[in-house]
Short mmCIF file of C-alpha atoms and ligand atoms in Angstrom, two decimals:
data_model
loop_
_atom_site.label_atom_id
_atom_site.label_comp_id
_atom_site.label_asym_id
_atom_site.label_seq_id
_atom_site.Cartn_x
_atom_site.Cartn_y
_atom_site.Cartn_z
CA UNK A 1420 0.00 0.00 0.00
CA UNK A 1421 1.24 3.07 -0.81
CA UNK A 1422 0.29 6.70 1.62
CA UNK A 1423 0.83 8.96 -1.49
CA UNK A 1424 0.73 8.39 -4.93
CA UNK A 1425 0.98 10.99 -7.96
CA UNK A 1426 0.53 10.09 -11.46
CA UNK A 1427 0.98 12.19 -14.73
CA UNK A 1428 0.82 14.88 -12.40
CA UNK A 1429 1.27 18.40 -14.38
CA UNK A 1430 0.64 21.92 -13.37
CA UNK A 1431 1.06 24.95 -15.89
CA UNK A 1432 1.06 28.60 -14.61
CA UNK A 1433 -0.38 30.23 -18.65
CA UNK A 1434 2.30 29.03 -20.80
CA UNK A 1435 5.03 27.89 -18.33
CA UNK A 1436 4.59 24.56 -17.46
CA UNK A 1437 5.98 23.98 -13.23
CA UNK A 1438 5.45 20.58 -13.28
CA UNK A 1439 5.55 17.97 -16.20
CA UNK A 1440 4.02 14.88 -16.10
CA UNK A 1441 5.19 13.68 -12.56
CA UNK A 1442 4.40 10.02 -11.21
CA UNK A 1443 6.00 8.52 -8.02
CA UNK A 1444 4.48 6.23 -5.51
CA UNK A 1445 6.11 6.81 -1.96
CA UNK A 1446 5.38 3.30 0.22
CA UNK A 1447 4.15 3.34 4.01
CA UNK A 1448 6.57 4.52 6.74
CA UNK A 1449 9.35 5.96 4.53
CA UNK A 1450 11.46 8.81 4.14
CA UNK A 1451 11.22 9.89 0.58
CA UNK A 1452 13.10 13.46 -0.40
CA UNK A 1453 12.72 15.86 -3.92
CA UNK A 1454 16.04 17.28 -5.00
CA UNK A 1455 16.42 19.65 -7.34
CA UNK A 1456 17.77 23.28 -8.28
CA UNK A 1457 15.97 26.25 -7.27
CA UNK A 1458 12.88 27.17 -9.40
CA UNK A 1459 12.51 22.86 -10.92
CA UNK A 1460 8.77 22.44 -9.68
CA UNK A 1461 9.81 21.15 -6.02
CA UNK A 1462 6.97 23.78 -3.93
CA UNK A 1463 4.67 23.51 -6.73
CA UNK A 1464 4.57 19.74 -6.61
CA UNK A 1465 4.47 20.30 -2.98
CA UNK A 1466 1.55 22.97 -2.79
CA UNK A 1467 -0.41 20.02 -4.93
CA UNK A 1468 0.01 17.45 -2.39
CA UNK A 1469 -1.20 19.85 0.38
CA UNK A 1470 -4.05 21.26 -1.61
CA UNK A 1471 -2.74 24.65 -1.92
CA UNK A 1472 -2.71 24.53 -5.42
CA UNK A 1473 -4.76 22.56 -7.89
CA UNK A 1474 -3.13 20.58 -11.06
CA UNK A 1475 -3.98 21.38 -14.77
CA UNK A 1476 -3.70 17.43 -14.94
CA UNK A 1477 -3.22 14.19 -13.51
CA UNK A 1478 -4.44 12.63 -10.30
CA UNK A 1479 -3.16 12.15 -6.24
CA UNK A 1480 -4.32 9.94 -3.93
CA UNK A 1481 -3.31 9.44 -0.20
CA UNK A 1482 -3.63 5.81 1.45
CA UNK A 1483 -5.24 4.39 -1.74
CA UNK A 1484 -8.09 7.30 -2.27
CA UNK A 1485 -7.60 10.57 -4.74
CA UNK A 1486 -7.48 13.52 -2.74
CA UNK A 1487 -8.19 15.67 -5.75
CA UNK A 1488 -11.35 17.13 -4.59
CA UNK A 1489 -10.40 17.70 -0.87
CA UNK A 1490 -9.78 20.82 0.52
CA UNK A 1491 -6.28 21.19 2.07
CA UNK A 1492 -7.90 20.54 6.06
CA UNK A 1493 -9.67 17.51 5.00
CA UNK A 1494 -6.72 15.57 3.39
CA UNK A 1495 -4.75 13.85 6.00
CA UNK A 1496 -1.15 15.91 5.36
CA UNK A 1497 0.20 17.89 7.43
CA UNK A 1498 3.25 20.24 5.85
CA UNK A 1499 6.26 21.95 8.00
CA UNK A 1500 7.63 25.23 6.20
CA UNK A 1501 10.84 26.50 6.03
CA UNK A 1502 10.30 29.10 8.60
CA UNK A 1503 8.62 26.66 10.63
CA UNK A 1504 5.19 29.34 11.31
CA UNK A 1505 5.19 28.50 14.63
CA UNK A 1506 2.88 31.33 16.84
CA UNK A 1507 5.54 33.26 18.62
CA UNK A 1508 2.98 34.57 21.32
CA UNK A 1509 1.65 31.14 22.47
CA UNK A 1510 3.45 28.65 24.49
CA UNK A 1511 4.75 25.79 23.28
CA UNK A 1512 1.78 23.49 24.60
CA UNK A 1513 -0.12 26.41 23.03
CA UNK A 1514 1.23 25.36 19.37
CA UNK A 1515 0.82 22.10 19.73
CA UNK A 1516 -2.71 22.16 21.23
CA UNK A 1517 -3.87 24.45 18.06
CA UNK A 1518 -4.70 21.89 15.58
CA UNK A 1519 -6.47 19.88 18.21
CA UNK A 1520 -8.41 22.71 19.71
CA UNK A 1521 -9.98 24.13 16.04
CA UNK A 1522 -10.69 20.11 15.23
CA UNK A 1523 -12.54 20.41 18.30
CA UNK A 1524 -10.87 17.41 20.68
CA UNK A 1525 -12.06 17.07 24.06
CA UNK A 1526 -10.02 19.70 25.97
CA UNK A 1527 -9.35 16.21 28.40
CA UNK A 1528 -7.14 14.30 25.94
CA UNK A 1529 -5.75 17.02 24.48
CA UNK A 1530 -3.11 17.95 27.38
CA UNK A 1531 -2.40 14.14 26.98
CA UNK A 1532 -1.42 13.94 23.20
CA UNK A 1533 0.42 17.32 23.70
CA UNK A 1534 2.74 15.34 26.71
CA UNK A 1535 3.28 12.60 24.77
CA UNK A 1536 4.44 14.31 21.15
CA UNK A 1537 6.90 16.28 23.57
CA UNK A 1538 7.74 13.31 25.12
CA UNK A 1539 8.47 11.53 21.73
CA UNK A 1540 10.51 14.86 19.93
CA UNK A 1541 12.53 14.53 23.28
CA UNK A 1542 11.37 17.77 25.01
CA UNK A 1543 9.27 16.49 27.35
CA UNK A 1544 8.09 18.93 30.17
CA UNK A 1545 8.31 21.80 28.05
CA UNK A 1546 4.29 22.71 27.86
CA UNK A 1547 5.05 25.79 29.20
CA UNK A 1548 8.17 27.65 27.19
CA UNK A 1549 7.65 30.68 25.40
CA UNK A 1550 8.68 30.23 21.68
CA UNK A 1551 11.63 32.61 21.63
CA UNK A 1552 12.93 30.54 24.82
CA UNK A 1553 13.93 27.67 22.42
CA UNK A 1554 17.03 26.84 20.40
CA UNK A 1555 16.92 26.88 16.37
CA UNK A 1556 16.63 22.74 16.91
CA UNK A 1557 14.35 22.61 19.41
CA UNK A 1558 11.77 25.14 17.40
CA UNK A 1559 12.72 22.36 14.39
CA UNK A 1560 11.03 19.60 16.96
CA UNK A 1561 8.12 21.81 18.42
CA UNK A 1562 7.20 22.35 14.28
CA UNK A 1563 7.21 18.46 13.64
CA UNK A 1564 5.54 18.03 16.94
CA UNK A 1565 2.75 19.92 16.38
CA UNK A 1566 2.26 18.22 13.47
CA UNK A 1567 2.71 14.54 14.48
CA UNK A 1568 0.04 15.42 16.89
CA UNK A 1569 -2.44 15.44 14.25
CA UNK A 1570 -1.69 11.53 13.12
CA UNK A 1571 -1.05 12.78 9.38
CA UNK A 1572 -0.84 10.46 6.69
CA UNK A 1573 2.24 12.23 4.87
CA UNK A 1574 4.45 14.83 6.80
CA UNK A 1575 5.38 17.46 3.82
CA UNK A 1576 8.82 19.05 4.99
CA UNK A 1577 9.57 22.24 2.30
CA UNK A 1578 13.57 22.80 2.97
CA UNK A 1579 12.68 23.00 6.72
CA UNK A 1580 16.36 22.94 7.12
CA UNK A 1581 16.87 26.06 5.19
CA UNK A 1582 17.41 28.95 7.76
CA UNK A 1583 19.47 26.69 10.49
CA UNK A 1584 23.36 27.27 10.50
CA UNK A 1585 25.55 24.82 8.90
CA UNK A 1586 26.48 22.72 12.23
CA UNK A 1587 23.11 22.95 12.73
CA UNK A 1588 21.57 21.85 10.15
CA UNK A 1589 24.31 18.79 10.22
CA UNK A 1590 22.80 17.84 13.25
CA UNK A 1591 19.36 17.99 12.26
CA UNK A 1592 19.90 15.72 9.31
CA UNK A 1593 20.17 13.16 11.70
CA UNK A 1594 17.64 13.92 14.11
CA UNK A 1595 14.70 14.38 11.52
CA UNK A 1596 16.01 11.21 10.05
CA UNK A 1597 15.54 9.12 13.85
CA UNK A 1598 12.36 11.09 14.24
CA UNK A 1599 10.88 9.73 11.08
CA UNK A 1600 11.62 6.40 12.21
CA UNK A 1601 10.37 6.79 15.59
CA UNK A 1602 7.06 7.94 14.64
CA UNK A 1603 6.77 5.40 11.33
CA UNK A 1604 4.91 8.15 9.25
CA UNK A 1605 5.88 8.71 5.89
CA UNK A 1606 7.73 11.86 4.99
CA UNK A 1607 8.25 13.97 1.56
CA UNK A 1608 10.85 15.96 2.10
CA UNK A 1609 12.00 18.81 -0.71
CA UNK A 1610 15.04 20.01 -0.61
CA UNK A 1611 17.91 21.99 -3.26
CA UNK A 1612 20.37 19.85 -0.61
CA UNK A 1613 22.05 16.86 -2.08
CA UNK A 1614 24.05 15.97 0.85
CA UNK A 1615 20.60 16.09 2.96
CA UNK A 1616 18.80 14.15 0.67
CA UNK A 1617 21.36 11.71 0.60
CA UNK A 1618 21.75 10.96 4.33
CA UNK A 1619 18.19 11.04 5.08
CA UNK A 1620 16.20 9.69 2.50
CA UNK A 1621 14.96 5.78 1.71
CA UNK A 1622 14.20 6.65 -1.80
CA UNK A 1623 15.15 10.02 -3.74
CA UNK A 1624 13.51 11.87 -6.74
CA UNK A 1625 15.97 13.99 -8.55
CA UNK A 1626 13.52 16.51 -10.56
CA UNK A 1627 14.70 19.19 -13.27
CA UNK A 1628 13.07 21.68 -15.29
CA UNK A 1629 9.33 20.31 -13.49
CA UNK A 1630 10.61 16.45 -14.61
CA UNK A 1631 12.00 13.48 -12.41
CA UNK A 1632 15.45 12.66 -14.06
CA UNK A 1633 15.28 9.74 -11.93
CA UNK A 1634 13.77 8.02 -8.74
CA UNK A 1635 16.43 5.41 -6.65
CA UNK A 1636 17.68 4.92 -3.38
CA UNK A 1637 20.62 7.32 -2.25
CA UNK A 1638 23.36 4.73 -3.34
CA UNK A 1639 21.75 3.98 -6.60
CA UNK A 1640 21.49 7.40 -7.67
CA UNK A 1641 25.53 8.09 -6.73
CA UNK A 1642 26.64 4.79 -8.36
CA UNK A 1643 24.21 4.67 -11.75
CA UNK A 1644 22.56 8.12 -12.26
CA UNK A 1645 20.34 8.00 -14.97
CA UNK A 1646 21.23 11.15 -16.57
CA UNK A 1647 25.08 13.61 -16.63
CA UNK A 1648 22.30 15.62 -14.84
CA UNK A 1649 21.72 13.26 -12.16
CA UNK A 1650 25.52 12.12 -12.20
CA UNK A 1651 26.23 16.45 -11.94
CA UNK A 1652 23.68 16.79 -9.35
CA UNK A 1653 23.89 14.41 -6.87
CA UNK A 1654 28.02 13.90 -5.38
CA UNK A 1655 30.32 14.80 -6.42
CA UNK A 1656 32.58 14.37 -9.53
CA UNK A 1657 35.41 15.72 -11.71
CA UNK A 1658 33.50 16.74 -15.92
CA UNK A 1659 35.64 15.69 -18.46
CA UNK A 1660 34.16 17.81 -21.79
CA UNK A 1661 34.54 16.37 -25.17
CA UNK A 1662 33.58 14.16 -28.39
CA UNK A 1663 32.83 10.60 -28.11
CA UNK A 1664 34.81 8.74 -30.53
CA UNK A 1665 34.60 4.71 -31.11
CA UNK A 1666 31.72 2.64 -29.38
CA UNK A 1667 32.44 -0.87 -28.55
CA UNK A 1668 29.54 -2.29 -26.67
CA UNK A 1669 29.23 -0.09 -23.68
CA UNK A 1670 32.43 1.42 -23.54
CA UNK A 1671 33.52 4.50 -25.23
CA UNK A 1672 36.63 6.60 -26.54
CA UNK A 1673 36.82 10.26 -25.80
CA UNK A 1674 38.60 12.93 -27.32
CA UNK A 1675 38.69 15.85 -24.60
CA UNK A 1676 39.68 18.74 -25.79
CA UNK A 1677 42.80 19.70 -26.40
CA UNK A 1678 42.95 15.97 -28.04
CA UNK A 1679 43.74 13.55 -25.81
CA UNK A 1680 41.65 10.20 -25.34
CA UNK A 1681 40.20 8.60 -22.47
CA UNK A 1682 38.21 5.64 -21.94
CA UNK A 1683 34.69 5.86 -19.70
CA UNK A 1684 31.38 3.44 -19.69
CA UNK A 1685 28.37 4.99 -22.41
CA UNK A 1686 25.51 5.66 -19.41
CA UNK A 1687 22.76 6.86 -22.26
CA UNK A 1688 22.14 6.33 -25.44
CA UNK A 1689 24.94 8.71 -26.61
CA UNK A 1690 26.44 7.80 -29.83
CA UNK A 1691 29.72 8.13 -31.94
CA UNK A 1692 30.45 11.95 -32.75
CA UNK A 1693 28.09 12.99 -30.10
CA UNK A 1694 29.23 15.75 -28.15
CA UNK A 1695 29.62 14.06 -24.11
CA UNK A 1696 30.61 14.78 -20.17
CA UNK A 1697 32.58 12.22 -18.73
CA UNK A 1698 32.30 12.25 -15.20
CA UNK A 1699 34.23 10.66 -12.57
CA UNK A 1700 33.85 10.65 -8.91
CA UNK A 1701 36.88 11.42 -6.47
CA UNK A 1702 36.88 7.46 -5.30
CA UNK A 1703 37.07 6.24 -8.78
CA UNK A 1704 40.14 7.91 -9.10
CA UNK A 1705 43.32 6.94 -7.36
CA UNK A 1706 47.00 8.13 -8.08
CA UNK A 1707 49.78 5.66 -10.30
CA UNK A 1708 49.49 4.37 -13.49
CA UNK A 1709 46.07 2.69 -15.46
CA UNK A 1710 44.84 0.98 -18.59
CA UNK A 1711 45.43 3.04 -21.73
CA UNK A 1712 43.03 5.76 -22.01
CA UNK A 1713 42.08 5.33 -18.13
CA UNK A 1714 44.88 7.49 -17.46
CA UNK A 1715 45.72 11.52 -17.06
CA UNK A 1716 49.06 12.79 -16.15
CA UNK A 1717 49.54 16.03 -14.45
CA UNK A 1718 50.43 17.59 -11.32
CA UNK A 1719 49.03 18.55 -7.43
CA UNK A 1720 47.71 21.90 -7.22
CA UNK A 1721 47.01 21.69 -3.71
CA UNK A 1722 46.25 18.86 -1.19
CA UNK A 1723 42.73 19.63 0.52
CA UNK A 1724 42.93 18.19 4.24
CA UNK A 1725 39.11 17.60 5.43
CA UNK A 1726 40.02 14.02 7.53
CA UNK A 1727 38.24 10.74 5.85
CA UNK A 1728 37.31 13.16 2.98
CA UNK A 1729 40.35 14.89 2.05
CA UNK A 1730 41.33 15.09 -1.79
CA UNK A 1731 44.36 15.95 -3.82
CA UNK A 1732 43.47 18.09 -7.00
CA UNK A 1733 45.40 17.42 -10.00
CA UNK A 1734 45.62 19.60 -12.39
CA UNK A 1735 46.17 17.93 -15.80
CA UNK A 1736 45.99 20.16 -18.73
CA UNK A 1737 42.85 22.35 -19.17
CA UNK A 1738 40.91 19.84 -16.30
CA UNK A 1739 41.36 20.02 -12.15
CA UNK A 1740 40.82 16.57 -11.69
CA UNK A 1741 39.57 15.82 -8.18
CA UNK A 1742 41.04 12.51 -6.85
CA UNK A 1743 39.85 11.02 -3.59
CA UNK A 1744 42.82 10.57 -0.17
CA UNK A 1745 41.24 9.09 2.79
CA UNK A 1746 45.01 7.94 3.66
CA UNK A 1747 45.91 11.25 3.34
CA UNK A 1748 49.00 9.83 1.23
CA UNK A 1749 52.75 11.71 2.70
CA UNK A 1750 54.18 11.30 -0.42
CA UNK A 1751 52.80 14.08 -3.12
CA UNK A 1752 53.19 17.23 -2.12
CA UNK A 1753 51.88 20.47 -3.90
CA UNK A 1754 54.10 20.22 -7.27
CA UNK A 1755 54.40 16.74 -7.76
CA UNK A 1756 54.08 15.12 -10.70
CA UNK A 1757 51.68 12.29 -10.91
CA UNK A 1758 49.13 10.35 -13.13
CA UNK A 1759 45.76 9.98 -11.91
CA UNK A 1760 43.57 6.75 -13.36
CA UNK A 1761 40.61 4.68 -12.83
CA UNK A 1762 39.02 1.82 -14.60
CA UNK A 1763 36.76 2.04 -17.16
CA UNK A 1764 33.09 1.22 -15.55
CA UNK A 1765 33.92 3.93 -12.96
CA UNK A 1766 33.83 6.69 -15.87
CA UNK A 1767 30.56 7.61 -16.96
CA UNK A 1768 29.78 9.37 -20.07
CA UNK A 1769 26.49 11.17 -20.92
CA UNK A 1770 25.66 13.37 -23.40
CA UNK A 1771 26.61 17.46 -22.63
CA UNK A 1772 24.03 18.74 -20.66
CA UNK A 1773 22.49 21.66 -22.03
CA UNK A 1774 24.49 24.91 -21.16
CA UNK A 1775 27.85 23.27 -19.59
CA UNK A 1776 30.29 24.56 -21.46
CA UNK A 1777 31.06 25.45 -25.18
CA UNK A 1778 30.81 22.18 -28.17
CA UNK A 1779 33.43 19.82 -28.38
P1 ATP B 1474 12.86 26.96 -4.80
O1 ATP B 1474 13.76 25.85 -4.32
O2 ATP B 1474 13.60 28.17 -5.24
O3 ATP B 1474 11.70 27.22 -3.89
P2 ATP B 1474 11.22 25.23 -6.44
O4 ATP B 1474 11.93 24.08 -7.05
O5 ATP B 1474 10.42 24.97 -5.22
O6 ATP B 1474 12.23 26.41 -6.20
P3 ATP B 1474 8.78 26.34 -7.51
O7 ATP B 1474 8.61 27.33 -6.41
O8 ATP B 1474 7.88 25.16 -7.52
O9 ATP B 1474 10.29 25.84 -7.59
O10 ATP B 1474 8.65 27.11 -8.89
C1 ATP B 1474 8.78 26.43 -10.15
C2 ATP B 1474 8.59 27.42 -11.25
O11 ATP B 1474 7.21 27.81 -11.30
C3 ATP B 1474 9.38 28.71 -11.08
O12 ATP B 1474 9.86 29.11 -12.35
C4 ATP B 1474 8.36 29.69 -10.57
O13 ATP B 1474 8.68 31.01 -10.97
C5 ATP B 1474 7.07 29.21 -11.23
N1 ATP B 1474 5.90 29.51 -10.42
C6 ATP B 1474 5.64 29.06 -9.17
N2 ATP B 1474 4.45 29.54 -8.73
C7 ATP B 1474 3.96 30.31 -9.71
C8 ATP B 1474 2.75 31.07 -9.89
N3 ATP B 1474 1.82 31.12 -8.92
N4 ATP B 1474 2.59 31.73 -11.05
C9 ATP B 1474 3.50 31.68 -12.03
N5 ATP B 1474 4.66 30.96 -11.96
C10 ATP B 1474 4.88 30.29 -10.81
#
């Protein structure tokens, strides 16, 4: 069974079309996030699950039924914003209470249910705080509590993470994540993020220009993106620009420019003489000699110390190649000469997204 479905869902603002022809289907209990760049469709497709907004076409339906014709109070979703709303001149049993006071709930339970969400956002005893008493995290909890007091269907979260500090906001990956799981209610989470969507989510849609590119767990999407838009969008990755040469089954000859040839898997239906992006992520790469054409000599530009992450950029010709360390390695040193390679089903090629860079 799944708690919210879309299909062919499409919304057009006069000519502009916001959303194109969108289907997912987001199973019971999990954490399912949107990615995409600011201004792909992400609120709009959003607003349409609430009920804020209505689609030109297509259908929705939450826990089996389509919600199409239901107001935004009488479909079971419940949506946290970005800057959270919460009433800054009520308490925070005040906030919660809200949505149980205007469904009219007997005034006896409800100082029960409002114990208990506290209890379960881990802020229990806390009835009684003024708003502006809390930290940026706990007004993060206080938001999702007062709307897992409610017993939604779907929790919508619209960047909710948005206007937190970086260390923050690191923190809070991790806590929305365990809070998810603690209360077993699906959440749709948007987000511009990648690195959020990635440590939170069960199941990912990366959407561009009001289209999902693709729809995969975390890992899938990072190891076989569908798209050089996907593969651009979600880790990250060195782009190799240039013309793909000879096709032999999957695998592919490049000629970057500036003419030298490199070898990379053919991830779409690109074909000989098509202009391509080969992309290759810092842990494909590793320093010392490869295969011919899985192989780019050059130097370190500079050694980038950030612990398990750290990376050692090699510049080799017109490319900055970005080449994974977690051993931090002693022996390069800014200068050094060295060959970065990889094997070929680690380099993907796709064809040039539209806009990166000039025609090979
Ligand atoms: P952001 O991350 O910046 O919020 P988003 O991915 O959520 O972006 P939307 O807010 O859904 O994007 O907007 C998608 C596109 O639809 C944008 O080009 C926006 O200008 C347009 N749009 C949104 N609402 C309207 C509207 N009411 N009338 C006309 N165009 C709109």
């Amino acid at each position: 069974m799944f708690d919210l479905s879309c299909t062919d869902l499409t919304k057009r603002f006069g000519t502009f079309t916001a959303v194109s022809d969108v289907s997912l289907n987001i199973p019971s209990g999990s954490f399912f996030s949107i990615l995409g760049p600011s201004g792909c469709g992400k609120t709009t497709l959003m607003r349409m699950i609430a009920g804020f907004e209505s689609p030109t076409s297509g259908d929705i339906a939450i826990k089996g039924e389509s919600v199409l014709r239901l107001p935004p109070n009488k479909r079971n979703v419940k949506m946290v914003f970005q800057h959270l709303a919460l009433f800054p001149m009520m308490t925070v049993g005040e906030n919660i209470a809200y949505g149980l006071r205007c469904r009219k709930e007997p005034k006896s339970e409800i100082a029960g249910k409002v114990a208990r969400v506290l209890d379960r956002v881990g802020l229990p005893g806390n009835e009684d705080k003024k708003i502006d008493q809390l930290s940026g995290g706990q007004k993060q909890r206080i938001a999702i509590a007062r709307c897992m007091v409610l017993e939604p269907d779907v929790l919508l979260l619209d960047e909710p993470l948005g206007a937190l500090d970086l260390k923050l906001r690191e923190h809070m990956k991790i806590e929305l994540k365990q809070l998810q799981h603690q209360f077993e209610t699906t959440f749709l989470y948007i987000t511009h993020d990648q690195s959020e969507a990635l440590v939170m989510s069960d199941s990912v849609a990366v959407m561009n220009a009001g289209r999902f590119e693709q729809i995969g767990a975390p890992k899938e999407l990072y190891d076989a993106p569908a798209s050089g838009f996907v593969a651009g969008f979600v880790g990250d990755a060195t782009v190799l620009e240039g013309k793909l040469g000879e096709v032999r089954g999957n695998q592919g000859r490049v000629v970057l420019e500036g003419g030298k040839e490199v070898i990379g898997t053919v991830s779409d239906g690109s074909k000989s003489g098509d202009a391509v992006e080969v992309f290759l992520r810092p842990e494909a790469l590793k320093l010392g000699k490869g295969e011919s054409g899985c192989q780019l000599e050059g130097k370190v530009e500079s050694l980038l110390f950030n612990g398990a992450s750290s990376r050692i950029l090699v510049q080799t010709g017109r490319n900055l190649i970005e080449v994974a360390d977690p051993e931090q390695r002693s022996d390069v040193g800014e200068g050094s000469a060295v060959t970065a390679s990889w094997t070929p089903d680690r380099a993907r090629i796709f064809a040039r997204r539209p806009g990166s860079g000039a025609a090979a």
